Amino acid sequence: MSDEPTTSHAPAQPAGAVDAAAGTGVVPPRTLPDDDQAGRPAPAGEELHASHPAATFVALRRWVLDSAAQLRTLRGDLREQIAASSSSAVEPLGDVPEKVVLVASELATNALAHGRPPTQVRLAQDGRTFLLEVSDGALDRHPFLAEGRAPGDGGFGLQIARRLSLDVGWYADAEGKHVWATFCATDDARR
């Protein structure tokens, strides 16, 4: 059984085949694809590398999400938490808060849409470096970097995370699947 919505599809017919039931001579295929593969395109892209973030990060806050409607609150809370956590820093964080918020939105949306509850978002800090971690219970679905899709077809959340963060990875444990990204102000942002 699949978590994907089920739809009824007519079996694929060979090119030039005609429907025998309608008196047109089509012969139905002998076998049908497995239920969990029907209508689902093969993933195009590379699998995200499995790794753990550094153990030096200190937890700041955790959110549990049940729906996409909670993303707005999450974004505001992340901005506030990053500002509060870096208020004693001598140097500004530049665009780090905006990057964290955008990547959190992308990864949490993926977890809510394609994962299994609970979806959790965690923020941790090690000096001026922040760790964002988004987890869900879908251990059977490994994250991969989408390739070959047209804009608007989706699947670019991990690509965005890779471009905006220092590092991105994922791991699985007894709690579920965790996708993480780290962020730190660059020398350019401090000028």
mmCIF file of N, CA and C in Angstrom, residues 28-149:
data_model
loop_
_atom_site.group_PDB
_atom_site.id
_atom_site.type_symbol
_atom_site.label_atom_id
_atom_site.label_comp_id
_atom_site.label_asym_id
_atom_site.label_seq_id
_atom_site.Cartn_x
_atom_site.Cartn_y
_atom_site.Cartn_z
ATOM 1 N N PRO A 28 -5.660 -6.619 -23.988
ATOM 2 C CA PRO A 28 -5.100 -5.974 -22.798
ATOM 3 C C PRO A 28 -3.730 -6.555 -22.460
ATOM 4 N N PRO A 29 -2.866 -5.792 -21.767
ATOM 5 C CA PRO A 29 -1.549 -6.301 -21.395
ATOM 6 C C PRO A 29 -1.688 -7.497 -20.455
ATOM 7 N N ARG A 30 -0.691 -8.384 -20.493
ATOM 8 C CA ARG A 30 -0.729 -9.590 -19.656
ATOM 9 C C ARG A 30 -0.480 -9.267 -18.188
ATOM 10 N N THR A 31 0.353 -8.282 -17.916
ATOM 11 C CA THR A 31 0.642 -7.912 -16.528
ATOM 12 C C THR A 31 0.530 -6.410 -16.380
ATOM 13 N N LEU A 32 0.258 -5.989 -15.172
ATOM 14 C CA LEU A 32 0.177 -4.571 -14.837
ATOM 15 C C LEU A 32 1.329 -4.231 -13.906
ATOM 16 N N PRO A 33 1.751 -2.981 -13.874
ATOM 17 C CA PRO A 33 2.818 -2.601 -12.939
ATOM 18 C C PRO A 33 2.341 -2.763 -11.504
ATOM 19 N N ASP A 34 3.312 -2.934 -10.603
ATOM 20 C CA ASP A 34 2.976 -3.007 -9.179
ATOM 21 C C ASP A 34 2.222 -1.756 -8.770
ATOM 22 N N ASP A 35 1.310 -1.902 -7.790
ATOM 23 C CA ASP A 35 0.505 -0.775 -7.334
ATOM 24 C C ASP A 35 1.353 0.398 -6.883
ATOM 25 N N ASP A 36 2.465 0.100 -6.183
ATOM 26 C CA ASP A 36 3.247 1.212 -5.641
ATOM 27 C C ASP A 36 4.092 1.902 -6.714
ATOM 28 N N GLN A 37 4.148 1.372 -7.926
ATOM 29 C CA GLN A 37 4.898 2.008 -8.994
ATOM 30 C C GLN A 37 4.008 2.615 -10.067
ATOM 31 N N ALA A 38 2.725 2.292 -10.065
ATOM 32 C CA ALA A 38 1.816 2.773 -11.108
ATOM 33 C C ALA A 38 1.716 4.294 -11.066
ATOM 34 N N GLY A 39 1.943 4.916 -12.197
ATOM 35 C CA GLY A 39 1.765 6.364 -12.311
ATOM 36 C C GLY A 39 2.828 7.188 -11.619
ATOM 37 N N ARG A 40 3.825 6.570 -11.014
ATOM 38 C CA ARG A 40 4.851 7.322 -10.310
ATOM 39 C C ARG A 40 6.122 7.339 -11.153
ATOM 40 N N PRO A 41 6.607 8.518 -11.528
ATOM 41 C CA PRO A 41 7.825 8.558 -12.330
ATOM 42 C C PRO A 41 9.028 8.137 -11.496
ATOM 43 N N ALA A 42 10.010 7.566 -12.154
ATOM 44 C CA ALA A 42 11.249 7.209 -11.456
ATOM 45 C C ALA A 42 11.944 8.494 -11.048
ATOM 46 N N PRO A 43 12.518 8.537 -9.829
ATOM 47 C CA PRO A 43 13.220 9.745 -9.408
ATOM 48 C C PRO A 43 14.377 10.054 -10.355
ATOM 49 N N ALA A 44 14.494 11.307 -10.738
ATOM 50 C CA ALA A 44 15.605 11.745 -11.569
ATOM 51 C C ALA A 44 16.470 12.646 -10.716
ATOM 52 N N GLY A 45 17.696 12.260 -10.505
ATOM 53 C CA GLY A 45 18.604 13.056 -9.704
ATOM 54 C C GLY A 45 19.491 12.171 -8.862
ATOM 55 N N GLU A 46 20.289 12.802 -8.025
ATOM 56 C CA GLU A 46 21.189 12.056 -7.167
ATOM 57 C C GLU A 46 20.679 12.050 -5.736
ATOM 58 N N GLU A 47 20.963 10.961 -5.031
ATOM 59 C CA GLU A 47 20.549 10.873 -3.642
ATOM 60 C C GLU A 47 21.420 11.797 -2.805
ATOM 61 N N LEU A 48 20.812 12.470 -1.849
ATOM 62 C CA LEU A 48 21.536 13.336 -0.931
ATOM 63 C C LEU A 48 22.451 12.477 -0.075
ATOM 64 N N HIS A 49 23.671 12.927 0.163
ATOM 65 C CA HIS A 49 24.619 12.120 0.932
ATOM 66 C C HIS A 49 24.163 11.971 2.389
ATOM 67 N N ALA A 50 24.315 10.771 2.909
ATOM 68 C CA ALA A 50 23.936 10.499 4.296
ATOM 69 C C ALA A 50 25.098 10.884 5.212
ATOM 70 N N SER A 51 24.807 11.698 6.214
ATOM 71 C CA SER A 51 25.819 12.137 7.171
ATOM 72 C C SER A 51 25.123 12.768 8.363
ATOM 73 N N HIS A 52 25.857 12.911 9.431
ATOM 74 C CA HIS A 52 25.344 13.568 10.636
ATOM 75 C C HIS A 52 25.971 14.953 10.748
ATOM 76 N N PRO A 53 25.236 15.908 11.296
ATOM 77 C CA PRO A 53 25.857 17.209 11.568
ATOM 78 C C PRO A 53 26.818 17.063 12.757
ATOM 79 N N ALA A 54 27.655 18.042 12.949
ATOM 80 C CA ALA A 54 28.595 18.019 14.077
ATOM 81 C C ALA A 54 27.832 17.903 15.393
ATOM 82 N N ALA A 55 28.428 17.237 16.335
ATOM 83 C CA ALA A 55 27.793 17.021 17.641
ATOM 84 C C ALA A 55 27.929 18.232 18.562
ATOM 85 N N THR A 56 28.547 19.308 18.095
ATOM 86 C CA THR A 56 28.808 20.473 18.935
ATOM 87 C C THR A 56 27.642 21.459 19.016
ATOM 88 N N PHE A 57 26.584 21.237 18.245
ATOM 89 C CA PHE A 57 25.455 22.158 18.243
ATOM 90 C C PHE A 57 24.620 22.000 19.506
ATOM 91 N N VAL A 58 24.154 23.136 20.021
ATOM 92 C CA VAL A 58 23.301 23.167 21.213
ATOM 93 C C VAL A 58 21.879 23.494 20.769
ATOM 94 N N ALA A 59 20.931 22.682 21.203
ATOM 95 C CA ALA A 59 19.528 22.867 20.805
ATOM 96 C C ALA A 59 18.994 24.194 21.323
ATOM 97 N N LEU A 60 18.278 24.904 20.446
ATOM 98 C CA LEU A 60 17.635 26.160 20.819
ATOM 99 C C LEU A 60 16.125 26.006 20.934
ATOM 100 N N ARG A 61 15.524 25.376 19.927
ATOM 101 C CA ARG A 61 14.067 25.286 19.917
ATOM 102 C C ARG A 61 13.616 24.190 18.961
ATOM 103 N N ARG A 62 12.406 23.664 19.228
ATOM 104 C CA ARG A 62 11.817 22.619 18.389
ATOM 105 C C ARG A 62 10.359 22.953 18.142
ATOM 106 N N TRP A 63 9.903 22.701 16.902
ATOM 107 C CA TRP A 63 8.515 22.893 16.512
ATOM 108 C C TRP A 63 7.982 21.572 15.963
ATOM 109 N N VAL A 64 6.730 21.262 16.249
ATOM 110 C CA VAL A 64 6.065 20.099 15.671
ATOM 111 C C VAL A 64 4.951 20.632 14.787
ATOM 112 N N LEU A 65 4.968 20.230 13.513
ATOM 113 C CA LEU A 65 4.001 20.734 12.538
ATOM 114 C C LEU A 65 3.023 19.643 12.137
ATOM 115 N N ASP A 66 1.752 20.022 12.067
ATOM 116 C CA ASP A 66 0.705 19.108 11.613
ATOM 117 C C ASP A 66 0.176 19.466 10.238
ATOM 118 N N SER A 67 0.402 20.731 9.819
ATOM 119 C CA SER A 67 -0.139 21.166 8.532
ATOM 120 C C SER A 67 0.685 22.313 7.973
ATOM 121 N N ALA A 68 0.510 22.561 6.680
ATOM 122 C CA ALA A 68 1.211 23.653 6.011
ATOM 123 C C ALA A 68 0.773 25.013 6.549
ATOM 124 N N ALA A 69 -0.397 25.087 7.147
ATOM 125 C CA ALA A 69 -0.875 26.351 7.710
ATOM 126 C C ALA A 69 0.033 26.847 8.838
ATOM 127 N N GLN A 70 0.777 25.955 9.451
ATOM 128 C CA GLN A 70 1.664 26.326 10.557
ATOM 129 C C GLN A 70 3.003 26.884 10.083
ATOM 130 N N LEU A 71 3.269 26.837 8.777
ATOM 131 C CA LEU A 71 4.549 27.311 8.260
ATOM 132 C C LEU A 71 4.748 28.811 8.494
ATOM 133 N N ARG A 72 3.685 29.581 8.411
ATOM 134 C CA ARG A 72 3.808 31.027 8.623
ATOM 135 C C ARG A 72 4.303 31.327 10.036
ATOM 136 N N THR A 73 3.724 30.646 11.018
ATOM 137 C CA THR A 73 4.156 30.827 12.399
ATOM 138 C C THR A 73 5.600 30.369 12.573
ATOM 139 N N LEU A 74 5.946 29.240 11.954
ATOM 140 C CA LEU A 74 7.315 28.731 12.021
ATOM 141 C C LEU A 74 8.301 29.771 11.504
ATOM 142 N N ARG A 75 8.017 30.387 10.370
ATOM 143 C CA ARG A 75 8.931 31.373 9.794
ATOM 144 C C ARG A 75 9.160 32.547 10.746
ATOM 145 N N GLY A 76 8.095 33.060 11.322
ATOM 146 C CA GLY A 76 8.239 34.166 12.270
ATOM 147 C C GLY A 76 9.015 33.756 13.514
ATOM 148 N N ASP A 77 8.718 32.571 14.039
ATOM 149 C CA ASP A 77 9.419 32.067 15.225
ATOM 150 C C ASP A 77 10.907 31.859 14.944
ATOM 151 N N LEU A 78 11.237 31.354 13.766
ATOM 152 C CA LEU A 78 12.649 31.154 13.423
ATOM 153 C C LEU A 78 13.401 32.479 13.400
ATOM 154 N N ARG A 79 12.814 33.493 12.763
ATOM 155 C CA ARG A 79 13.461 34.818 12.726
ATOM 156 C C ARG A 79 13.700 35.352 14.133
ATOM 157 N N GLU A 80 12.688 35.243 14.987
ATOM 158 C CA GLU A 80 12.816 35.730 16.367
ATOM 159 C C GLU A 80 13.874 34.951 17.134
ATOM 160 N N GLN A 81 13.893 33.640 16.989
ATOM 161 C CA GLN A 81 14.843 32.807 17.718
ATOM 162 C C GLN A 81 16.277 33.084 17.277
ATOM 163 N N ILE A 82 16.487 33.236 15.977
ATOM 164 C CA ILE A 82 17.835 33.532 15.481
ATOM 165 C C ILE A 82 18.288 34.898 15.976
ATOM 166 N N ALA A 83 17.401 35.891 15.942
ATOM 167 C CA ALA A 83 17.740 37.236 16.429
ATOM 168 C C ALA A 83 18.084 37.196 17.911
ATOM 169 N N ALA A 84 17.277 36.488 18.702
ATOM 170 C CA ALA A 84 17.531 36.394 20.143
ATOM 171 C C ALA A 84 18.823 35.636 20.437
ATOM 172 N N SER A 85 19.117 34.627 19.649
ATOM 173 C CA SER A 85 20.304 33.805 19.875
ATOM 174 C C SER A 85 21.584 34.481 19.429
ATOM 175 N N SER A 86 21.470 35.466 18.577
ATOM 176 C CA SER A 86 22.657 36.139 18.070
ATOM 177 C C SER A 86 22.763 37.575 18.559
ATOM 178 N N SER A 87 21.910 37.989 19.482
ATOM 179 C CA SER A 87 21.909 39.383 19.932
ATOM 180 C C SER A 87 23.202 39.771 20.628
ATOM 181 N N SER A 88 23.886 38.798 21.209
ATOM 182 C CA SER A 88 25.142 39.115 21.878
ATOM 183 C C SER A 88 26.336 39.023 20.934
ATOM 184 N N ALA A 89 26.089 38.610 19.703
ATOM 185 C CA ALA A 89 27.181 38.499 18.736
ATOM 186 C C ALA A 89 27.680 39.889 18.358
ATOM 187 N N VAL A 90 28.989 40.020 18.235
ATOM 188 C CA VAL A 90 29.595 41.304 17.895
ATOM 189 C C VAL A 90 29.333 41.649 16.434
ATOM 190 N N GLU A 91 29.349 40.639 15.561
ATOM 191 C CA GLU A 91 29.186 40.871 14.134
ATOM 192 C C GLU A 91 27.792 40.465 13.678
ATOM 193 N N PRO A 92 27.206 41.197 12.705
ATOM 194 C CA PRO A 92 25.859 40.864 12.229
ATOM 195 C C PRO A 92 25.841 39.543 11.461
ATOM 196 N N LEU A 93 24.672 38.932 11.384
ATOM 197 C CA LEU A 93 24.516 37.655 10.698
ATOM 198 C C LEU A 93 24.204 37.804 9.219
ATOM 199 N N GLY A 94 24.056 39.019 8.738
ATOM 200 C CA GLY A 94 23.777 39.214 7.314
ATOM 201 C C GLY A 94 22.443 38.592 6.932
ATOM 202 N N ASP A 95 22.436 37.787 5.866
ATOM 203 C CA ASP A 95 21.192 37.194 5.376
ATOM 204 C C ASP A 95 20.924 35.789 5.920
ATOM 205 N N VAL A 96 21.642 35.397 6.961
ATOM 206 C CA VAL A 96 21.444 34.060 7.539
ATOM 207 C C VAL A 96 19.992 33.823 7.961
ATOM 208 N N PRO A 97 19.347 34.742 8.662
ATOM 209 C CA PRO A 97 17.948 34.466 9.053
ATOM 210 C C PRO A 97 17.037 34.188 7.854
ATOM 211 N N GLU A 98 17.184 34.969 6.778
ATOM 212 C CA GLU A 98 16.348 34.756 5.599
ATOM 213 C C GLU A 98 16.635 33.407 4.942
ATOM 214 N N LYS A 99 17.901 33.026 4.901
ATOM 215 C CA LYS A 99 18.267 31.727 4.325
ATOM 216 C C LYS A 99 17.691 30.579 5.147
ATOM 217 N N VAL A 100 17.808 30.676 6.471
ATOM 218 C CA VAL A 100 17.284 29.628 7.352
ATOM 219 C C VAL A 100 15.774 29.505 7.172
ATOM 220 N N VAL A 101 15.083 30.627 7.127
ATOM 221 C CA VAL A 101 13.629 30.623 6.984
ATOM 222 C C VAL A 101 13.209 30.007 5.649
ATOM 223 N N LEU A 102 13.870 30.374 4.565
ATOM 224 C CA LEU A 102 13.524 29.829 3.251
ATOM 225 C C LEU A 102 13.763 28.317 3.198
ATOM 226 N N VAL A 103 14.912 27.874 3.671
ATOM 227 C CA VAL A 103 15.222 26.444 3.642
ATOM 228 C C VAL A 103 14.294 25.674 4.578
ATOM 229 N N ALA A 104 13.990 26.238 5.744
ATOM 230 C CA ALA A 104 13.051 25.580 6.662
ATOM 231 C C ALA A 104 11.687 25.410 5.999
ATOM 232 N N SER A 105 11.230 26.444 5.298
ATOM 233 C CA SER A 105 9.938 26.365 4.600
ATOM 234 C C SER A 105 9.951 25.259 3.562
ATOM 235 N N GLU A 106 11.008 25.178 2.781
ATOM 236 C CA GLU A 106 11.120 24.163 1.729
ATOM 237 C C GLU A 106 11.166 22.751 2.311
ATOM 238 N N LEU A 107 12.039 22.541 3.300
ATOM 239 C CA LEU A 107 12.199 21.200 3.868
ATOM 240 C C LEU A 107 10.966 20.762 4.656
ATOM 241 N N ALA A 108 10.358 21.683 5.393
ATOM 242 C CA ALA A 108 9.151 21.333 6.152
ATOM 243 C C ALA A 108 7.984 21.037 5.214
ATOM 244 N N THR A 109 7.882 21.790 4.121
ATOM 245 C CA THR A 109 6.835 21.515 3.139
ATOM 246 C C THR A 109 7.027 20.120 2.551
ATOM 247 N N ASN A 110 8.270 19.748 2.223
ATOM 248 C CA ASN A 110 8.559 18.399 1.726
ATOM 249 C C ASN A 110 8.145 17.344 2.745
ATOM 250 N N ALA A 111 8.516 17.559 4.002
ATOM 251 C CA ALA A 111 8.199 16.578 5.049
ATOM 252 C C ALA A 111 6.691 16.435 5.236
ATOM 253 N N LEU A 112 5.972 17.544 5.210
ATOM 254 C CA LEU A 112 4.519 17.485 5.363
ATOM 255 C C LEU A 112 3.853 16.808 4.168
ATOM 256 N N ALA A 113 4.369 17.063 2.963
ATOM 257 C CA ALA A 113 3.739 16.531 1.753
ATOM 258 C C ALA A 113 4.124 15.089 1.467
ATOM 259 N N HIS A 114 5.350 14.714 1.748
ATOM 260 C CA HIS A 114 5.848 13.411 1.313
ATOM 261 C C HIS A 114 6.260 12.490 2.453
ATOM 262 N N GLY A 115 6.325 13.014 3.668
ATOM 263 C CA GLY A 115 6.773 12.208 4.802
ATOM 264 C C GLY A 115 5.612 11.646 5.606
ATOM 265 N N ARG A 116 5.946 11.157 6.756
ATOM 266 C CA ARG A 116 4.935 10.652 7.688
ATOM 267 C C ARG A 116 5.075 11.422 8.990
ATOM 268 N N PRO A 117 3.954 11.696 9.659
ATOM 269 C CA PRO A 117 4.015 12.441 10.917
ATOM 270 C C PRO A 117 4.836 11.683 11.958
ATOM 271 N N PRO A 118 5.380 12.393 12.892
ATOM 272 C CA PRO A 118 5.318 13.840 13.063
ATOM 273 C C PRO A 118 6.396 14.549 12.246
ATOM 274 N N THR A 119 6.086 15.744 11.769
ATOM 275 C CA THR A 119 7.078 16.607 11.141
ATOM 276 C C THR A 119 7.606 17.520 12.227
ATOM 277 N N GLN A 120 8.911 17.499 12.404
ATOM 278 C CA GLN A 120 9.536 18.321 13.435
ATOM 279 C C GLN A 120 10.620 19.192 12.819
ATOM 280 N N VAL A 121 10.734 20.406 13.316
ATOM 281 C CA VAL A 121 11.779 21.328 12.892
ATOM 282 C C VAL A 121 12.564 21.698 14.144
ATOM 283 N N ARG A 122 13.880 21.583 14.045
ATOM 284 C CA ARG A 122 14.744 21.916 15.178
ATOM 285 C C ARG A 122 15.760 22.962 14.739
ATOM 286 N N LEU A 123 16.060 23.878 15.652
ATOM 287 C CA LEU A 123 17.089 24.876 15.422
ATOM 288 C C LEU A 123 18.124 24.714 16.529
ATOM 289 N N ALA A 124 19.398 24.673 16.145
ATOM 290 C CA ALA A 124 20.500 24.546 17.107
ATOM 291 C C ALA A 124 21.584 25.535 16.704
ATOM 292 N N GLN A 125 22.523 25.746 17.604
ATOM 293 C CA GLN A 125 23.557 26.750 17.360
ATOM 294 C C GLN A 125 24.895 26.274 17.912
ATOM 295 N N ASP A 126 25.950 26.634 17.197
ATOM 296 C CA ASP A 126 27.326 26.419 17.654
ATOM 297 C C ASP A 126 28.080 27.699 17.312
ATOM 298 N N GLY A 127 28.225 28.587 18.277
ATOM 299 C CA GLY A 127 28.834 29.887 18.017
ATOM 300 C C GLY A 127 27.968 30.690 17.068
ATOM 301 N N ARG A 128 28.527 31.050 15.904
ATOM 302 C CA ARG A 128 27.782 31.824 14.902
ATOM 303 C C ARG A 128 27.162 30.941 13.831
ATOM 304 N N THR A 129 27.263 29.635 13.991
ATOM 305 C CA THR A 129 26.714 28.707 13.008
ATOM 306 C C THR A 129 25.412 28.117 13.522
ATOM 307 N N PHE A 130 24.401 28.105 12.658
ATOM 308 C CA PHE A 130 23.094 27.548 13.012
ATOM 309 C C PHE A 130 22.881 26.236 12.273
ATOM 310 N N LEU A 131 22.208 25.322 12.933
ATOM 311 C CA LEU A 131 21.822 24.040 12.359
ATOM 312 C C LEU A 131 20.303 23.988 12.294
ATOM 313 N N LEU A 132 19.789 23.745 11.117
ATOM 314 C CA LEU A 132 18.362 23.536 10.910
ATOM 315 C C LEU A 132 18.181 22.060 10.604
ATOM 316 N N GLU A 133 17.257 21.414 11.299
ATOM 317 C CA GLU A 133 16.995 19.997 11.064
ATOM 318 C C GLU A 133 15.495 19.779 10.961
ATOM 319 N N VAL A 134 15.067 19.118 9.888
ATOM 320 C CA VAL A 134 13.656 18.816 9.674
ATOM 321 C C VAL A 134 13.531 17.299 9.597
ATOM 322 N N SER A 135 12.602 16.753 10.377
ATOM 323 C CA SER A 135 12.461 15.299 10.411
ATOM 324 C C SER A 135 11.017 14.876 10.204
ATOM 325 N N ASP A 136 10.870 13.641 9.732
ATOM 326 C CA ASP A 136 9.557 13.016 9.602
ATOM 327 C C ASP A 136 9.749 11.522 9.769
ATOM 328 N N GLY A 137 8.663 10.772 9.760
ATOM 329 C CA GLY A 137 8.713 9.345 10.021
ATOM 330 C C GLY A 137 8.838 8.452 8.802
ATOM 331 N N ALA A 138 9.084 9.009 7.613
ATOM 332 C CA ALA A 138 9.154 8.196 6.390
ATOM 333 C C ALA A 138 10.570 7.676 6.169
ATOM 334 N N LEU A 139 10.913 6.622 6.872
ATOM 335 C CA LEU A 139 12.247 6.043 6.750
ATOM 336 C C LEU A 139 12.489 5.396 5.396
ATOM 337 N N ASP A 140 11.429 5.031 4.692
ATOM 338 C CA ASP A 140 11.563 4.349 3.406
ATOM 339 C C ASP A 140 11.774 5.305 2.232
ATOM 340 N N ARG A 141 11.728 6.592 2.464
ATOM 341 C CA ARG A 141 11.887 7.572 1.385
ATOM 342 C C ARG A 141 13.128 8.411 1.647
ATOM 343 N N HIS A 142 14.182 8.120 0.902
ATOM 344 C CA HIS A 142 15.424 8.855 1.068
ATOM 345 C C HIS A 142 15.374 10.127 0.246
ATOM 346 N N PRO A 143 15.928 11.216 0.779
ATOM 347 C CA PRO A 143 15.902 12.479 0.037
ATOM 348 C C PRO A 143 16.858 12.431 -1.162
ATOM 349 N N PHE A 144 16.433 13.007 -2.289
ATOM 350 C CA PHE A 144 17.300 13.098 -3.454
ATOM 351 C C PHE A 144 17.167 14.470 -4.082
ATOM 352 N N LEU A 145 18.233 14.869 -4.767
ATOM 353 C CA LEU A 145 18.299 16.169 -5.420
ATOM 354 C C LEU A 145 17.690 16.043 -6.807
ATOM 355 N N ALA A 146 16.562 16.688 -7.020
ATOM 356 C CA ALA A 146 15.841 16.595 -8.290
ATOM 357 C C ALA A 146 16.665 17.202 -9.414
ATOM 358 N N GLU A 147 16.611 16.543 -10.565
ATOM 359 C CA GLU A 147 17.277 17.052 -11.760
ATOM 360 C C GLU A 147 16.358 16.848 -12.948
ATOM 361 N N GLY A 148 16.493 17.692 -13.937
ATOM 362 C CA GLY A 148 15.762 17.527 -15.176
ATOM 363 C C GLY A 148 14.287 17.869 -15.093
ATOM 364 N N ARG A 149 13.901 18.677 -14.136
ATOM 365 C CA ARG A 149 12.498 19.091 -14.044
ATOM 366 C C ARG A 149 12.354 20.530 -14.508
#
